[in-house]
Coordinates of C-alpha atoms and ligand atoms in Angstrom, one line a residue:
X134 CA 0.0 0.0 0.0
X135 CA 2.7 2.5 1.3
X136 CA 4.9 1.4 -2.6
X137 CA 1.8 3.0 -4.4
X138 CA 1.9 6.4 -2.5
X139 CA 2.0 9.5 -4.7
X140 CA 5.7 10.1 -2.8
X141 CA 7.0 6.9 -3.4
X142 CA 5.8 6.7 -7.3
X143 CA 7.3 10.5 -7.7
X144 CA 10.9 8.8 -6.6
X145 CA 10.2 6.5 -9.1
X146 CA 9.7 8.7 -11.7
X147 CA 6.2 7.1 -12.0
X148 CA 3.0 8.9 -13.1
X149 CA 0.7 10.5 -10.3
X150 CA -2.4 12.1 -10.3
X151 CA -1.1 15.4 -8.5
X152 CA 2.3 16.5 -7.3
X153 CA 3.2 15.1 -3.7
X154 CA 4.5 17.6 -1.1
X155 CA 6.3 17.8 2.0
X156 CA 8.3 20.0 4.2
X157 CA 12.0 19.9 5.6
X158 CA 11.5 21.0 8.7
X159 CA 7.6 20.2 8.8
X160 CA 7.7 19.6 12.3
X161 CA 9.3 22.1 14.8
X162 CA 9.6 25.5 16.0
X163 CA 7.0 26.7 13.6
X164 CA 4.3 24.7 15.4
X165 CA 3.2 26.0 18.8
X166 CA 2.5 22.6 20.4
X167 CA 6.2 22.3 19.6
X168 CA 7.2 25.6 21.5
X169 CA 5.2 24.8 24.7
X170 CA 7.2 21.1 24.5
X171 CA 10.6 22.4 24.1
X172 CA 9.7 25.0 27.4
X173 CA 9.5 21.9 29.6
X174 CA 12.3 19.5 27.5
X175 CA 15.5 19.6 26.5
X176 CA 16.0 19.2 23.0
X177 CA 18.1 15.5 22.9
X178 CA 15.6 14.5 25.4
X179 CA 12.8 14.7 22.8
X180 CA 15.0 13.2 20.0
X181 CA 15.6 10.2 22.8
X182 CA 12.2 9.7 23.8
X183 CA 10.4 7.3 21.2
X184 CA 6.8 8.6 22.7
X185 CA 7.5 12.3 21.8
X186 CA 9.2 11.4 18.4
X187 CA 6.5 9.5 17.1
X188 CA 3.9 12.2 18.4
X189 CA 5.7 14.9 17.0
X190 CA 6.5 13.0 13.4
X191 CA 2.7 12.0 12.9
X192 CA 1.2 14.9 14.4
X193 CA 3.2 17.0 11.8
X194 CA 2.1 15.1 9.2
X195 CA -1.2 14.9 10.0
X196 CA -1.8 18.6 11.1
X197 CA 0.1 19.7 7.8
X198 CA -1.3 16.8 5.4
X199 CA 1.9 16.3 4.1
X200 CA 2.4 13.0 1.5
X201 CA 5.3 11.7 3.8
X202 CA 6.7 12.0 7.3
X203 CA 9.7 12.6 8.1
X204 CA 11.2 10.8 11.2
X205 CA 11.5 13.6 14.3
X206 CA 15.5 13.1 15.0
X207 CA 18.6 15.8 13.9
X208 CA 21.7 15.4 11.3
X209 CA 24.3 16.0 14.8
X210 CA 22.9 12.7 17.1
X211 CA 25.6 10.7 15.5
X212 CA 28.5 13.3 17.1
X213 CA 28.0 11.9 20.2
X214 CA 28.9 8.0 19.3
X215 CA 31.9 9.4 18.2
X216 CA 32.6 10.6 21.0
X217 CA 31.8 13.9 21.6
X218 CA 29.3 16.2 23.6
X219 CA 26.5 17.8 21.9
X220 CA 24.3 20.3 23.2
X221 CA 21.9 23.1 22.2
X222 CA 22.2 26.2 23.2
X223 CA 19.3 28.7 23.2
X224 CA 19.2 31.0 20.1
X225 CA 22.6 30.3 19.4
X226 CA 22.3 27.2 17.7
X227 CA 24.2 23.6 18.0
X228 CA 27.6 22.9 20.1
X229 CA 29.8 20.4 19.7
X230 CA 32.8 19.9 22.0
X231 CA 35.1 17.4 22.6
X232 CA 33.8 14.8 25.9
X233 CA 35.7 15.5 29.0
X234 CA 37.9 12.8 29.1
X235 CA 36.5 10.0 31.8
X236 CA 39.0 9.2 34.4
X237 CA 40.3 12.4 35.2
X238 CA 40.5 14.1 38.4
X239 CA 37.6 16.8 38.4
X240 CA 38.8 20.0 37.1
X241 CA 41.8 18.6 34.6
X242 CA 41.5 16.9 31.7
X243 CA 40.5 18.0 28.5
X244 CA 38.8 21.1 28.8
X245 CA 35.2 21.2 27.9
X246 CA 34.5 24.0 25.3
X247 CA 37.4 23.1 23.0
X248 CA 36.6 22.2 19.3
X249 CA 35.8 19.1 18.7
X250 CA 38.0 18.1 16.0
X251 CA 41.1 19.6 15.7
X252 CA 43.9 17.3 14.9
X253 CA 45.1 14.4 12.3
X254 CA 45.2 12.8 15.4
X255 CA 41.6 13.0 16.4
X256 CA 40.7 11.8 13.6
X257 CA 42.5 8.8 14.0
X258 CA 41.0 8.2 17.3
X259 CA 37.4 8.8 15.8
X260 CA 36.2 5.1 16.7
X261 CA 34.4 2.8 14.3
X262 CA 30.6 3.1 15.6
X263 CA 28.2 0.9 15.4
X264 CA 25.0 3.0 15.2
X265 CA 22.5 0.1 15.2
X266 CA 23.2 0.0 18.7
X267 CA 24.4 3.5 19.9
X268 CA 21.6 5.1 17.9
X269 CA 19.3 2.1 18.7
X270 CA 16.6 4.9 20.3
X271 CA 16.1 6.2 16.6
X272 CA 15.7 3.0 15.2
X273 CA 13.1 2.2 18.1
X274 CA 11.5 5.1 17.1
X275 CA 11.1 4.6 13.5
X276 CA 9.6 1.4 14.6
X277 CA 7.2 2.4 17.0
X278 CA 6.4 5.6 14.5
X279 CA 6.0 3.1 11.2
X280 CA 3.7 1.2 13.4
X281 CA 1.0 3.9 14.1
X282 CA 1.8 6.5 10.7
X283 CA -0.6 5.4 8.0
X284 CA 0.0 2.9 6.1
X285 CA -0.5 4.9 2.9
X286 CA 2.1 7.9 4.0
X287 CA 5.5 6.7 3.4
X288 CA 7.9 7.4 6.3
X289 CA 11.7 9.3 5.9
X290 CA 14.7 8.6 7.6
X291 CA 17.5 10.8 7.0
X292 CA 21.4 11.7 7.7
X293 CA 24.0 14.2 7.1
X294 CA 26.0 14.2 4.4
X295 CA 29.6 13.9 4.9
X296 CA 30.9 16.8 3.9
X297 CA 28.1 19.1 6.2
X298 CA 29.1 16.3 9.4
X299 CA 33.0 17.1 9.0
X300 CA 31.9 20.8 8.9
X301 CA 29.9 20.8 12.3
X302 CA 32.9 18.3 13.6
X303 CA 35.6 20.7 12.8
X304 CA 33.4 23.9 13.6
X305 CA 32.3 23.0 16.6
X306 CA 28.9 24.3 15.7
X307 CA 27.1 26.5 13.4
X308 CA 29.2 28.4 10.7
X309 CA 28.9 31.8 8.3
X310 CA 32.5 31.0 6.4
X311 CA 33.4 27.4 7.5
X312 CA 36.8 28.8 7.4
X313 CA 38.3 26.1 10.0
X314 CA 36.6 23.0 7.3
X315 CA 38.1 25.0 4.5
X316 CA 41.8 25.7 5.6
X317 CA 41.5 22.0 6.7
X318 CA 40.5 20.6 3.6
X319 CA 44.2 22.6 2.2
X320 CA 46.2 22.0 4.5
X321 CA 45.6 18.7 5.4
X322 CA 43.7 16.6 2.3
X323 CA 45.0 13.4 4.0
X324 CA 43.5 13.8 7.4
X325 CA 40.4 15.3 5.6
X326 CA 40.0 11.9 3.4
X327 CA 40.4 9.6 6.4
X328 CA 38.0 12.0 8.0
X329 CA 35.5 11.5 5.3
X330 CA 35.4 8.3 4.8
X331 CA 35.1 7.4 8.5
X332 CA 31.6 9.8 8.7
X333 CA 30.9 7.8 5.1
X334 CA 30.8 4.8 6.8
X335 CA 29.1 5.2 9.7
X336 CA 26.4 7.4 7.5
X337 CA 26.0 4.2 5.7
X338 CA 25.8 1.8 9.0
X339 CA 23.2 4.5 10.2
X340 CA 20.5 4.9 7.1
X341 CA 21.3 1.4 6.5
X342 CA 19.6 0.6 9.7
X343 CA 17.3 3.1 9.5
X344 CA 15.7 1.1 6.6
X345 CA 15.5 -2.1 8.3
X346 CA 13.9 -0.7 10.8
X347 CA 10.9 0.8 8.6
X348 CA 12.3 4.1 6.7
X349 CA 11.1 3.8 3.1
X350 CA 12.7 6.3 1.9
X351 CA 16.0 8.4 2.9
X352 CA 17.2 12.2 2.6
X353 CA 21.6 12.8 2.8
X354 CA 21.4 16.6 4.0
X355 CA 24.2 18.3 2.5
X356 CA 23.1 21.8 3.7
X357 CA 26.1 23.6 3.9
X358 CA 28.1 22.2 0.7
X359 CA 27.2 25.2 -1.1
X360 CA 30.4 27.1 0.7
X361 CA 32.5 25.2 -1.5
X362 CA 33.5 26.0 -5.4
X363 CA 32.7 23.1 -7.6
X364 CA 36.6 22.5 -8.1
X365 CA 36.7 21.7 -4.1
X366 CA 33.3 19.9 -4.4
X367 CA 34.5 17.5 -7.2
X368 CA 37.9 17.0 -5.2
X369 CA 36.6 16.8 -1.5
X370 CA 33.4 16.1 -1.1
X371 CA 31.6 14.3 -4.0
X372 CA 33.4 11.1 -3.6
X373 CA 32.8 10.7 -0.3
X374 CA 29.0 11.5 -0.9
X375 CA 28.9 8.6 -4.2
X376 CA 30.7 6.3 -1.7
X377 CA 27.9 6.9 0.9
X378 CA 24.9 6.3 -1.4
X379 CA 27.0 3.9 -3.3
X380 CA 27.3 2.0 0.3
X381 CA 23.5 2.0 1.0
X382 CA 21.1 -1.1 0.9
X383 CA 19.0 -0.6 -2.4
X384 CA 15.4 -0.7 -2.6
X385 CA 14.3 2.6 -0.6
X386 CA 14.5 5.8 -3.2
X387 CA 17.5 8.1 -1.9
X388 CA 16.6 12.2 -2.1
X389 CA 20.6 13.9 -2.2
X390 CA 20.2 17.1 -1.1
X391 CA 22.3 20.3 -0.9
X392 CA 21.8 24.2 -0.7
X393 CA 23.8 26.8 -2.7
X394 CA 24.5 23.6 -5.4
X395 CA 23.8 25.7 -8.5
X396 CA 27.9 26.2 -9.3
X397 CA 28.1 22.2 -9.6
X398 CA 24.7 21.0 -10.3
X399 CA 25.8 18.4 -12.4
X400 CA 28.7 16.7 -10.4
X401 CA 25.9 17.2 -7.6
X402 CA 23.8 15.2 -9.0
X403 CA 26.4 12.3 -10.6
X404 CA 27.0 11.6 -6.9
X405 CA 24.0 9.6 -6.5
X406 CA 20.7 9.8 -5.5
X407 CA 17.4 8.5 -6.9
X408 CA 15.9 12.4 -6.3
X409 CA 18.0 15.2 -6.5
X410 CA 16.7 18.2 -3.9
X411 CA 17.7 21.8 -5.1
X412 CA 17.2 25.0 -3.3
X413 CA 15.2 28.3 -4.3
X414 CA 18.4 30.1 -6.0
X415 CA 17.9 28.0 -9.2
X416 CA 15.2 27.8 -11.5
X417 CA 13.4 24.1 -11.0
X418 CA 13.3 23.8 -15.0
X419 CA 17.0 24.8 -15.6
X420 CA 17.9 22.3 -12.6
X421 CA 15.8 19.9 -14.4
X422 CA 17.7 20.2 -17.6
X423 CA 21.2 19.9 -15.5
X424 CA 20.1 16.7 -14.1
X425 CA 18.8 15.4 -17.0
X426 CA 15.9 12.9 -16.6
X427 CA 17.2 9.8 -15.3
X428 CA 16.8 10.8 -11.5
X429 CA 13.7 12.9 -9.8
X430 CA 14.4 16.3 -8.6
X431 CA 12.7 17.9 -5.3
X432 CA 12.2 21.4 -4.8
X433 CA 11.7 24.6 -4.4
X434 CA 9.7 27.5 -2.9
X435 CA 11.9 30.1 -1.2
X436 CA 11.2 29.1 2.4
X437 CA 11.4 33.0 3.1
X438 CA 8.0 33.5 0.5
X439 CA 5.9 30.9 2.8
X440 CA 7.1 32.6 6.1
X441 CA 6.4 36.3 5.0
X442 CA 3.8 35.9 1.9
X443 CA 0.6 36.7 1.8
X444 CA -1.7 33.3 0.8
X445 CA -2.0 34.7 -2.9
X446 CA 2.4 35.3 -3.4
X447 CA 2.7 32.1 -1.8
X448 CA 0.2 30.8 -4.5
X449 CA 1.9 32.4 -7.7
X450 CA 5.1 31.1 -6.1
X451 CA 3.5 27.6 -6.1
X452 CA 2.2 28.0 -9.6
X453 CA 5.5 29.3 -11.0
X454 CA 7.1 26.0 -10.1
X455 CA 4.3 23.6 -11.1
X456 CA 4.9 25.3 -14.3
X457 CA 8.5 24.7 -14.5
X458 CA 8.5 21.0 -13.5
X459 CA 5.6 20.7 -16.8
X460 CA 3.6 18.1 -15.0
X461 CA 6.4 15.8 -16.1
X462 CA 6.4 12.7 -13.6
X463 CA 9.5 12.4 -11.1
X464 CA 8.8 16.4 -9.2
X465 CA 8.3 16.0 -5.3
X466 CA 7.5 19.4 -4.0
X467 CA 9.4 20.7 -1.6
X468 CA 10.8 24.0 0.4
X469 CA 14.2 25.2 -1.1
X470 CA 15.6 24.8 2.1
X471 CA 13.6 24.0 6.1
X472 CA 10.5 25.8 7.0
X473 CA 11.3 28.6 9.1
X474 CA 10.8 29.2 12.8
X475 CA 8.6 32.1 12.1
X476 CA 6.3 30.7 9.5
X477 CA 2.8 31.0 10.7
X478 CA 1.5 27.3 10.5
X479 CA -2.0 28.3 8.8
X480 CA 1.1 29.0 5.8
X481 CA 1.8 25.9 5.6
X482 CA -1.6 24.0 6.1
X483 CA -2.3 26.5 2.5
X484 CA 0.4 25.4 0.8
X485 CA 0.1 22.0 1.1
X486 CA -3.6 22.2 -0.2
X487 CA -2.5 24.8 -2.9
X488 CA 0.1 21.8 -4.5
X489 CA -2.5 19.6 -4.3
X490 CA -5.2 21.4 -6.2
X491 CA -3.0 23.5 -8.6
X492 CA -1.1 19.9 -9.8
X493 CA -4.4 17.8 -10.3
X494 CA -3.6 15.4 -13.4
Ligands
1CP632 O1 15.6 24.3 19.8 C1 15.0 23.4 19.3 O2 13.9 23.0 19.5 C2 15.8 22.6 18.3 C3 15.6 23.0 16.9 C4 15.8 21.8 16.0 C5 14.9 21.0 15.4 C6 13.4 21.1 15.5 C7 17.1 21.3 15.7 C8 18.4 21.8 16.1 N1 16.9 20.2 14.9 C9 15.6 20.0 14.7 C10 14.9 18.9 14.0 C11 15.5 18.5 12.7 N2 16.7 18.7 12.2 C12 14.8 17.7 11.7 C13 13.4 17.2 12.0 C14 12.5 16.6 11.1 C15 11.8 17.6 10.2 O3 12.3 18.0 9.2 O4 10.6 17.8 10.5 C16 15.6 17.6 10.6 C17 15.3 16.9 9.3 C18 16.9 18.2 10.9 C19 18.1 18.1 10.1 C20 19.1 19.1 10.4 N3 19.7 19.5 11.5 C21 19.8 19.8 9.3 C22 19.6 19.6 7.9 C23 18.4 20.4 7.5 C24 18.7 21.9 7.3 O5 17.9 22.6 7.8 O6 19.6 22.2 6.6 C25 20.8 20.6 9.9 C26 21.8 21.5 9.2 C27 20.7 20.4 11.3 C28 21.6 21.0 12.4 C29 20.8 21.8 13.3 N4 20.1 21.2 14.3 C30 19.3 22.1 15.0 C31 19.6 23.4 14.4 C32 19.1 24.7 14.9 C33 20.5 23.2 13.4 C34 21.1 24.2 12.4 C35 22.1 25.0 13.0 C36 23.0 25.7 12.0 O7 22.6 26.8 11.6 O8 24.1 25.2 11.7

């Protein structure tokens, strides 16, 4: 039943009677039950807490009327088998810093607050993780979750792509410039291949498992690759990337997506992936020439528009790119990039319904 969804046939490149739609970012800090939740628990707690996760992933869906869910988790859980701490910090975004080391006397040791990765060394030391077990609460939860979604709404589980992991590894945390992962990537290109394909394979280990346990489909994030020129995306990150979904389990569509990819489109898209996800800087058509028609492409109202627009912008916005993807099978619509935190949720509820109608076959 869940095979013949409109989602799953649009991976395919099948036929459809309308467009299907979903949301990076459909649940979260745009919803209000979400805001009262996160007052009373920590973030990790919720992402650990199989109850909340699969309340939070189907009540998204639901709420939104979405044609898939996406599993309630975050691209940076899989820091902290490697050995690091992560935390959230109000406002000011993710932190990643290297785990006191156990053993020592209180108040020596490593001291917290230092960048996680700074060293050929610490990569080295990065262990071999097994995330079946260390990330065994996800997998629970995509259980428990498949179990009570619909059957008919297909259900996403999703990574980071290795190039946007090493970033928040080496950065410690958000970044404008990702000028440590740059000079790191010149300086030492050894250190940063070992570092790659370490997060390649673990990436792999984790959708991998993520499958068996009921995703049936996957998203590789790679939201911050568009800081790189295509010359450094063709030399350090793409072959890591074709590795990864070279590495996965077949039979669940892959959607490869990046922001700020219009420089490299192409090599982009030869690194895999059944769906290719662009952001709002490129026209959907012209990406759709780029990628030619052998894989489907997801995308791509500005996420700004359906935060700030009135319902009739929003609605030339969503006709403009029903136009461009033709009615040609293989277009999942899509944001360019996450809902936004101050999108007002009756927004989104519109432009669900508005893909829906305007894309009627
Ligand atoms: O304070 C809070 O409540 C935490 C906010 C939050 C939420 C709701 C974070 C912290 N992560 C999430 C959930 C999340 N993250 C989902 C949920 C499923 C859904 O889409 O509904 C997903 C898919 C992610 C993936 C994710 N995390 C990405 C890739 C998507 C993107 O937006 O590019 C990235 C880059 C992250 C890192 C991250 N986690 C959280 C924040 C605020 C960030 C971005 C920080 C930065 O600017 O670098």
């Amino acid at each position: 039943m869940t095979e013949d969804s409109v989602f799953l046939k649009a991976c395919r490149r099948e036929e459809t009677p309308y467009t299907p739609v979903w949301l990076m970012r459909q649940a979260g800090r745009y919803m209000k039950d979400y805001r009262l939740l996160r007052e009373r628990t920590p973030f990790l707690d919720i992402c650990k807490n199989k109850d909340l996760v699969t309340e939070i992933t189907i009540g998204a869906q639901e709420k939104i009327g979405a044609d898939a869910a996406i599993i309630f988790s975050d691209i940076l859980l899989i820091v902290e088998p490697f050995g690091f701490d992560l935390s959230y910090l109000k406002g000011d975004g993710p932190s990643i810093r290297r785990a006191p080391s156990t053993g020592s006397a209180r108040g020596s040791g490593q001291r917290r607050g230092a960048r996680a990765l700074r060293t050929a060394e610490d990569v080295e030391r990065l262990p071999d993780i097994d995330p079946e077990e260390s990330l065994g609460f996800l997998m629970e939860a995509i259980r428990q979750t498949r179990r009570a979604l619909k059957p008919e709404v297909p259900l996403i589980g999703f990574a980071g792509a290795p190039f946007t992991l090493a970033s928040y590894l080496i950065e410690g945390g958000a970044s404008k410039d990702f000028a440590a992962t740059k000079e790191w990537m010149r300086r030492r290109p050894g250190a940063w291949g070992v570092l790659m394909e370490k997060i390649a394979r673990a990436t792999a280990k984790y959708l991998n498992a993520q499958v068996r346990a009921g995703a049936q489909a996957l998203q590789i994030f790679d939201s911050w690759v568009g800081c790189l020129s295509a010359e450094e995306y063709k030399n350090f990150a793409l072959p890591h990337s074709a590795a990864l979904i070279r590495s996965l389990d077949q039979g669940v569509p892959v959607i490869h997506f990046g922001t700020g990819t219009d420089p490299f489109l192409e090599l982009f898209s030869r690194a895999g992936g059944d769906v290719i996800g662009v952001d709002h800087r490129v026209r959907l058509d012209e990406a759709r020439e780029r990628i030619g028609t052998k894989q489907a492409i997801q995308g791509n109202l500005d996420p700004q528009l359906l935060s700030t627009g009135s319902l009739a912008e929003i609605k030339r916005g969503v006709q403009s790119i029903l136009k461009q993807a033709a009615g040609r099978s293989g277009h999942i619509f899509n944001l360019g990039h996450g809902v936004l935190p101050e999108t007002p949720p009756k927004n989104v509820v519109a432009l669900i319904q508005m893909v829906h109608e305007l894309s009627q076959r």
